[in-house]
Short mmCIF file of C-alpha atoms in Angstrom, two decimals:
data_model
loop_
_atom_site.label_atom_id
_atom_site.label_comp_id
_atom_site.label_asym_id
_atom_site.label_seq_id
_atom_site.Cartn_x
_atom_site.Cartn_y
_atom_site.Cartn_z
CA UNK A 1 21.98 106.77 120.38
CA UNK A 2 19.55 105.85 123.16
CA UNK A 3 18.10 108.98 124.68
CA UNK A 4 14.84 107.32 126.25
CA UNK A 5 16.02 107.36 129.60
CA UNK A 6 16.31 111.42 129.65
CA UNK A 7 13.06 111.82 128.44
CA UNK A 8 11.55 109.78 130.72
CA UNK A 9 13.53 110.37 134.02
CA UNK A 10 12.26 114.25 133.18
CA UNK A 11 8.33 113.35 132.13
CA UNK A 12 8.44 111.18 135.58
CA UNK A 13 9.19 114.36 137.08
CA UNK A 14 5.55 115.57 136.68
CA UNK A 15 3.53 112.43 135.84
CA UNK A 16 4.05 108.55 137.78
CA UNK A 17 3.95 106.57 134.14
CA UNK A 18 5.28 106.93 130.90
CA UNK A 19 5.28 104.53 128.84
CA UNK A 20 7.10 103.23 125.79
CA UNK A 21 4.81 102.53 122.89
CA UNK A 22 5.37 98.23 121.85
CA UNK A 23 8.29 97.91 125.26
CA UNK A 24 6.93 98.65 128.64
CA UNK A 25 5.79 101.68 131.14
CA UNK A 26 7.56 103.01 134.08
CA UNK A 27 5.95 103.82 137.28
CA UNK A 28 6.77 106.09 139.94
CA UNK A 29 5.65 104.66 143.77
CA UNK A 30 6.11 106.66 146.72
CA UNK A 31 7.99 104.90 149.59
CA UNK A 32 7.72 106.09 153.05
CA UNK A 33 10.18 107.24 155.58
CA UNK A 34 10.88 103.82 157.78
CA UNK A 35 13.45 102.37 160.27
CA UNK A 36 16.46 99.72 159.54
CA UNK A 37 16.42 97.50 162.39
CA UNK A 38 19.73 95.64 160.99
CA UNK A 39 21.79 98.98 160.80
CA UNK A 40 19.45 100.92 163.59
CA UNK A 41 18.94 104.02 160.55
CA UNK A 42 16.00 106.32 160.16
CA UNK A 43 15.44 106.44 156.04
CA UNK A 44 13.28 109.17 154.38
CA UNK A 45 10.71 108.83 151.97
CA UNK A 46 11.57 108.34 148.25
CA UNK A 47 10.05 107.82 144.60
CA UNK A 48 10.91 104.81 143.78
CA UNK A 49 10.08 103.20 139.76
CA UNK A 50 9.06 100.18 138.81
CA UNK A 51 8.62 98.72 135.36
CA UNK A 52 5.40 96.95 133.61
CA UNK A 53 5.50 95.43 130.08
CA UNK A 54 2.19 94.68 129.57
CA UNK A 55 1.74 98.40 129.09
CA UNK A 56 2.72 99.04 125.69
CA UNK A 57 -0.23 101.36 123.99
CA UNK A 58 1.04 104.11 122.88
CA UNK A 59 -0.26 107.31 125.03
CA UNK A 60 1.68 110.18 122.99
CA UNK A 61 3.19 111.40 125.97
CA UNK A 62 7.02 110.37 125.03
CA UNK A 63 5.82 111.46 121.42
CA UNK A 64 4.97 114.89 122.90
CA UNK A 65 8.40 115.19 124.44
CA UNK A 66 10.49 114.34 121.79
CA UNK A 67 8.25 117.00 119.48
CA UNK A 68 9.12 119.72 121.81
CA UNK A 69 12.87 118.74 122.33
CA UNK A 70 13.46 118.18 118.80
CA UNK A 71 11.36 120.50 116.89
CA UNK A 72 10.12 117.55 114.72
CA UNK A 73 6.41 116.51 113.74
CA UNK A 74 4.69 113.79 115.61
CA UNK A 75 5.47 111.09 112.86
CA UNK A 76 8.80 111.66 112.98
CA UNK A 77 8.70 111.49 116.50
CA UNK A 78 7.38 107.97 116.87
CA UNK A 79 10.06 106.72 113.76
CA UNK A 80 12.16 108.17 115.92
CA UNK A 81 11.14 106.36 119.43
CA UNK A 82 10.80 102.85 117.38
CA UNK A 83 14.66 102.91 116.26
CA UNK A 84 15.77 103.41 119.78
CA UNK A 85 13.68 100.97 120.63
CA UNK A 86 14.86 98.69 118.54
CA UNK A 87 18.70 99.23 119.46
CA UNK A 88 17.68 99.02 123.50
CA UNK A 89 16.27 95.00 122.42
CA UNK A 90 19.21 94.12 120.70
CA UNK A 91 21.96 95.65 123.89
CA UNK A 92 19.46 93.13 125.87
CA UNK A 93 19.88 90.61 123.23
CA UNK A 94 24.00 91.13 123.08
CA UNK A 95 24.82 91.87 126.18
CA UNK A 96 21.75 90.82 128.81
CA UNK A 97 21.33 93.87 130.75
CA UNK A 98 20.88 97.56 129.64
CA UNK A 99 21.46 100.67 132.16
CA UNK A 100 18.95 103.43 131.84
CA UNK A 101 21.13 106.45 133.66
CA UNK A 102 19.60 107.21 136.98
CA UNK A 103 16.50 105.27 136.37
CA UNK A 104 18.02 101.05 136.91
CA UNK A 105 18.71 98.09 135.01
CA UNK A 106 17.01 96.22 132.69
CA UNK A 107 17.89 92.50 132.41
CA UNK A 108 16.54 89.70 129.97
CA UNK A 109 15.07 86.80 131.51
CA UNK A 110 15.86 83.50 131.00
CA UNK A 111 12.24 83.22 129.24
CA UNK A 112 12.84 86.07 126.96
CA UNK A 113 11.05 88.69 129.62
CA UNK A 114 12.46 91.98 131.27
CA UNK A 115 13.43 92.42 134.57
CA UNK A 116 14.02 95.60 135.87
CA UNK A 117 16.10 96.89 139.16
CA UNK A 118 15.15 100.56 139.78
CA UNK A 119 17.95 102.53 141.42
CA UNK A 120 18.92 102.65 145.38
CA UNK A 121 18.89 106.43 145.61
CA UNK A 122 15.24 106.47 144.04
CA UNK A 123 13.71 108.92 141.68
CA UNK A 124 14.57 112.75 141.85
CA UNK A 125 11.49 113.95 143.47
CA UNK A 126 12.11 118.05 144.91
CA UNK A 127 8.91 118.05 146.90
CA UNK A 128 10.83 115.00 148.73
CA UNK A 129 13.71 117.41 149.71
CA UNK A 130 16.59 115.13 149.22
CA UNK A 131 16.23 113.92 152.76
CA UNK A 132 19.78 111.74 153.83
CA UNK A 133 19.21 108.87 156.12
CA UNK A 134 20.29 109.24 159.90
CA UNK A 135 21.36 106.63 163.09
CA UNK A 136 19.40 106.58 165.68
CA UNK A 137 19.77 103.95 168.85
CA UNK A 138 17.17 102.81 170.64
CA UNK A 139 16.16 103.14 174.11
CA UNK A 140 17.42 99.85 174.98
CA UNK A 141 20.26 99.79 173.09
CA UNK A 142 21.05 102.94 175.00
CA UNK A 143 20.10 101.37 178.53
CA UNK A 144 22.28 98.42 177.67
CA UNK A 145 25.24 100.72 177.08
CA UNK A 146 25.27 102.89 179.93
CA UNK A 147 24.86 99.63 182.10
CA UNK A 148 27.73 98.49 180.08
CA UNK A 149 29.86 101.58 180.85
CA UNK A 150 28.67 101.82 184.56
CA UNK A 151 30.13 98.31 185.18
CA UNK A 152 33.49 99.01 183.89
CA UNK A 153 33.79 102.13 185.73
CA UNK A 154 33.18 100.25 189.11
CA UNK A 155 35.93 97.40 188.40
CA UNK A 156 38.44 100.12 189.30
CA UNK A 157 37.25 100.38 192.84
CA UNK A 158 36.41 97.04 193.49
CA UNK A 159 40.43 95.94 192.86
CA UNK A 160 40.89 99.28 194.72
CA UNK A 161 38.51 97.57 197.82
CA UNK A 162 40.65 94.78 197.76
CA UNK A 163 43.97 96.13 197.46
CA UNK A 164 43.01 98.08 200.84
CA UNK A 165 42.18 94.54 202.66
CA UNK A 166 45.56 93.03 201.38
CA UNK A 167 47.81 95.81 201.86
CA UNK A 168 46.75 99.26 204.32
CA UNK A 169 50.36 100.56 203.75
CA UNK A 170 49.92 102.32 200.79
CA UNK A 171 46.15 103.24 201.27
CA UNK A 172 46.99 106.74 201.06
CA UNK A 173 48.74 106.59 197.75
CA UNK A 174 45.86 104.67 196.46
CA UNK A 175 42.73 107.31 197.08
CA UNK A 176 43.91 110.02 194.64
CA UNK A 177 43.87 107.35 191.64
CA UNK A 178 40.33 106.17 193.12
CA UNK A 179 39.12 109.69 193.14
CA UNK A 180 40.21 110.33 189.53
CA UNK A 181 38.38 107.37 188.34
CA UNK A 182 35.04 108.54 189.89
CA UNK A 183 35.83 111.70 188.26
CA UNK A 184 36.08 109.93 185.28
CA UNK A 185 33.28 108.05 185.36
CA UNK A 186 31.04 110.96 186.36
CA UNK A 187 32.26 113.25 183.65
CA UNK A 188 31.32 110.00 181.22
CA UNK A 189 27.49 110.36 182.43
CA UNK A 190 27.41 113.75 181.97
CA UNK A 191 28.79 113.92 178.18
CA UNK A 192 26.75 110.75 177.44
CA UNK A 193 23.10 112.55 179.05
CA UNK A 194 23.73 115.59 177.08
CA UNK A 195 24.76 113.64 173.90
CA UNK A 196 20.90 111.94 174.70
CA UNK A 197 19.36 115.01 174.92
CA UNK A 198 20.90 116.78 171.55
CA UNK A 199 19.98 113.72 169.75
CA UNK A 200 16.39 113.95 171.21
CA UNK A 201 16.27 117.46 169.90
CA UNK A 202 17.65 116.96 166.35
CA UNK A 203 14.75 113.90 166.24
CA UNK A 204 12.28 116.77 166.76
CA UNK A 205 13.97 119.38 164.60
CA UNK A 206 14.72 116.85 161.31
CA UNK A 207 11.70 114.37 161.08
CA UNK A 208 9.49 115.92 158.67
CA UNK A 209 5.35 115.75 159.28
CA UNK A 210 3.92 112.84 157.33
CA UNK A 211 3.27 114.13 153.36
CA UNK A 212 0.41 114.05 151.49
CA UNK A 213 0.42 111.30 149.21
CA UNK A 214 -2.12 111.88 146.82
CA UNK A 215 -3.00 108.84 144.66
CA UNK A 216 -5.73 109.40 142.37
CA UNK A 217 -5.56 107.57 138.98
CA UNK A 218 -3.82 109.42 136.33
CA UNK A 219 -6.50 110.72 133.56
CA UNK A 220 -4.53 113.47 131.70
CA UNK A 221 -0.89 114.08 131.24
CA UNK A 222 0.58 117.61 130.19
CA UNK A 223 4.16 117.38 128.76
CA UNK A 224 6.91 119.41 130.83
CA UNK A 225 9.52 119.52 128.45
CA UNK A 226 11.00 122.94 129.51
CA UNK A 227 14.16 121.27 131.24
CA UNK A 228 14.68 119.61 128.23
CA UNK A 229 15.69 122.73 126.08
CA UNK A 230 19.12 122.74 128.54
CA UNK A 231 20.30 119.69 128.13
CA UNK A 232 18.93 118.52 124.78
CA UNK A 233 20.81 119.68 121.41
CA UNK A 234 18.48 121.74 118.99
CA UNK A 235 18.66 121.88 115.02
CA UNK A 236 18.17 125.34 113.59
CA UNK A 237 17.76 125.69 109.84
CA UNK A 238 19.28 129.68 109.13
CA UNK A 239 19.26 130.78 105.99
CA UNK A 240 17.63 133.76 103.49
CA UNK A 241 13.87 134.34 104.37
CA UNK A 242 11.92 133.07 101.47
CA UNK A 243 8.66 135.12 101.35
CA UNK A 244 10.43 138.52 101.02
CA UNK A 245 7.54 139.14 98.63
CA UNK A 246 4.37 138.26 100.69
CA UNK A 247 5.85 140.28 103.47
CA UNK A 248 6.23 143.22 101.43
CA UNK A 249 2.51 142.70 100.61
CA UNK A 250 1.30 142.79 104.45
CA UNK A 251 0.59 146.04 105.90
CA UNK A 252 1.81 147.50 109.00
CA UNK A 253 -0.68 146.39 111.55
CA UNK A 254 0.09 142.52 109.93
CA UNK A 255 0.18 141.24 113.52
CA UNK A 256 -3.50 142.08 114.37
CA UNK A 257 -4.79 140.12 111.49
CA UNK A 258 -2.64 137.72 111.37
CA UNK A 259 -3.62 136.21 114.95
CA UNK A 260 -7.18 134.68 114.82
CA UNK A 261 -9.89 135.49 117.02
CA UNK A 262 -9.56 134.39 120.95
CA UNK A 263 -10.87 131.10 121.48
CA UNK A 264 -11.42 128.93 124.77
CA UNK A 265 -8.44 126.87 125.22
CA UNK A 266 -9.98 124.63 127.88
CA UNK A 267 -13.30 123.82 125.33
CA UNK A 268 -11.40 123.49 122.32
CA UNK A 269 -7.59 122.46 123.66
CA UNK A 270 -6.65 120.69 120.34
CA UNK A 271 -4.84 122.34 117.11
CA UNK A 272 -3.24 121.77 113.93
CA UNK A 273 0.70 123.02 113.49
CA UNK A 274 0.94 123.79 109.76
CA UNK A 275 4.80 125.70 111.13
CA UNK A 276 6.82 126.10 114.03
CA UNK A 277 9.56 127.80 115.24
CA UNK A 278 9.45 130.66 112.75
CA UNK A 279 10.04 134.30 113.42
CA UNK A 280 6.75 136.41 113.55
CA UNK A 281 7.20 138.60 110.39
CA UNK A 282 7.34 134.83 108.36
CA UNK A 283 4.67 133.41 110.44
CA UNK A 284 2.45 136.35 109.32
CA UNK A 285 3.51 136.10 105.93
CA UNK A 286 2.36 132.69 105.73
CA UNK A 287 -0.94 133.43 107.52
CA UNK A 288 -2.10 136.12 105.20
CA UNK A 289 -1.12 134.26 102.34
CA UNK A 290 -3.13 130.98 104.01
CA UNK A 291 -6.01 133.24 104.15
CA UNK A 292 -6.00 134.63 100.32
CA UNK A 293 -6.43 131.33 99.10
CA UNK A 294 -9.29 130.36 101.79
CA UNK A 295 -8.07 128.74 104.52
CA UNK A 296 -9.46 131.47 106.88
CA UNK A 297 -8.59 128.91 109.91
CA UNK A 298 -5.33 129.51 109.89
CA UNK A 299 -3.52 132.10 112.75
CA UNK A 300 -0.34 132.64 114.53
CA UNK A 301 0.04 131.37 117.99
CA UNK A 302 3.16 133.38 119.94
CA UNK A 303 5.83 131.75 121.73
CA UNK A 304 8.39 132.65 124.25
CA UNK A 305 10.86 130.31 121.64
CA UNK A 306 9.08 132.38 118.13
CA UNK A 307 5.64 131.66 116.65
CA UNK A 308 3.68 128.93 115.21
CA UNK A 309 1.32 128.82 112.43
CA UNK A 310 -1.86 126.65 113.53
CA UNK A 311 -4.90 125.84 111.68
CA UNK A 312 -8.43 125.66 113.72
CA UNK A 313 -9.30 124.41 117.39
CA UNK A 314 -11.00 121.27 117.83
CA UNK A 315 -12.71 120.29 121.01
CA UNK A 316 -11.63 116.60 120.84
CA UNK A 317 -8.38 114.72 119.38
CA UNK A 318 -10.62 112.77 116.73
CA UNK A 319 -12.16 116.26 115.24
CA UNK A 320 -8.42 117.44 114.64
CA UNK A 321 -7.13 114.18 113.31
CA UNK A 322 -9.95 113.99 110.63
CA UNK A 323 -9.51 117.71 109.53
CA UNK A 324 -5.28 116.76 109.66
CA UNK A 325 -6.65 113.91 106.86
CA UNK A 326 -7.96 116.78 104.95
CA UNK A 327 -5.26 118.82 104.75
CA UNK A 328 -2.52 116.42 104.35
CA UNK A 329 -4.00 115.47 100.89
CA UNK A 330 -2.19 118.26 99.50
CA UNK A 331 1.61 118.47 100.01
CA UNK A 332 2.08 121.22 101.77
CA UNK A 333 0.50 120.46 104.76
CA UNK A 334 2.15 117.09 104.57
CA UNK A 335 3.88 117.78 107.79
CA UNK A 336 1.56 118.85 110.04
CA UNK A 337 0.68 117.90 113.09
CA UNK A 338 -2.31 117.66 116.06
CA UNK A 339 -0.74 119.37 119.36
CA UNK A 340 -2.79 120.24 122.65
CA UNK A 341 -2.45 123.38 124.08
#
């Protein structure tokens, strides 16, 4: 099942390109609020996406995601990205076109390339407010119609005019009908000048002030995966705790040692997770027994969604690969992987 386009219609939400490692990246563009001058309709500004496949290196960023929707190790995460690649090529292959839900279409060229058709209604972008579009007429447009109007309501009293030169007999009869038509006409103007003027006033009161459109070049991506948790099914093992015995070995105040010494996110933002998604008793378990054998690295990091067992802080994502090298020589540790705080 192909779940790429959830993923990346929620990382777009924060970032303007994610990209899928050996496929293509999508790009969010901001369109501005502009005038139809077929249909004579004000539209508002949007997100729109667009689609590159000459950017295919692999950024982690869709890794990331599908770590923290998933609750699965970074390896598995990019087997896991790979297969559904693989299945999007061959719907292009069988069937030419492939629908990414409220992202567009991608098409195979005749040339073996992708085209890609983003969607009318744009990107969901909340700082955008979900604007609607809005008719407006023009000045002239306007002019011409009242013109337009004015000239049928005189037609009536010009046949009147010359009625009264052909025939003064019924002259009398004819000047209440004449009189109702001015009304007529006059209660036309009115209705149409204060129809003007309200939709001169909701002009003022709906057009938004130009926004900000800050373009500076992405450098660092965070992963917002929290919406991700609602919508995206999660696999938890239950079962019988397994180190009964090195928790009956902790002491009480297990939670002060068992959490390492504060440390400077910002200068050293990278980690190794030996465990996740464990309760805190097992987490600190596992830490005191990580420390009785030497690994005096190792500490529990506290979650709103349980606790994680980490191993060190590393200033840079090549220090933390090279000690992940280290430890994955033994088996144990066979499954950990580098996160950033």
């Amino acid at each position: 099942m192909i779940e790429l386009d959830r993923h990346i219609e929620i990382l777009l939400l924060s970032n303007d390109c994610v990209i899928i490692p050996d496929f293509g990246g999508f790009m969010a563009h901001y369109a501005d609020a502009r005038r139809d001058e077929a249909d004579g309709l004000f539209l508002p500004p949007l997100r729109t996406i667009g689609f590159n496949p000459k950017l295919t290196l692999n950024d982690s960023l869709l890794a990331q995601s599908y770590v923290e929707a998933y609750d699965i190790s970074y390896p598995d995460a990019v087997t896991r990205i790979e297969d559904e690649v693989r299945e999007l090529r061959q719907h292009l292959e069988n069937d030419g076109c492939y629908e990414l839900s409220d992202i567009g279409v991608l098409r195979l060229g005749e040339r073996g390339s992708y085209e890609f058709e983003p969607c009318e209604a744009g990107l969901l972008t909340p700082g955008l407010y979900g604007l609607d579009s809005f008719e407006l007429k023009s000045v002239p447009q306007l002019e011409s119609e009242l013109a337009a109007a004015t000239a049928l309501t005189e037609l009536p009293v010009r046949t009147a005019q010359a009625a009264d030169m052909v025939s003064t007999v019924e002259t009398s009869e004819e000047e209440e009908p004449l009189e109702d038509g001015r009304r007529h006409a006059l209660q036309i103007a009115i209705w149409r000048n204060m129809a003007v003027a309200c939709i001169a006033l909701l002009v003022f009161l709906l057009v938004p002030a130009p926004l900000s459109n800050n373009n500076t070049v992405l450098v660092q991506s965070k992963v917002d995966t929290g919406l991700l948790l609602r919508i995206m099914p999660k696999n938890v093992t239950t079962g019988e705790e397994t180190v009964k015995e090195a928790v009956s070995q902790v002491p009480v105040a297990m939670g002060k040692q068992a959490v390492g010494p504060t440390v400077d996110s910002a200068a050293t933002p990278y980690t190794i997770v030996l465990a996740s998604r464990v309760t805190r008793r097992n987490a600190a378990a596992y830490v005191a027994d990580l420390h009785r054998r030497g690994y005096d690295r190792a500490e529990m990091m506290v979650r709103t969604r349980g606790a994680k067992v980490v191993y060190g802080h590393y200033a840079t994502r090549q220090e933390a690969y090279r000690q992940l090298y280290m430890l994955n020589k033994k088996s144990e540790f066979a499954e950990a992987w580098v996160m950033k705080n």
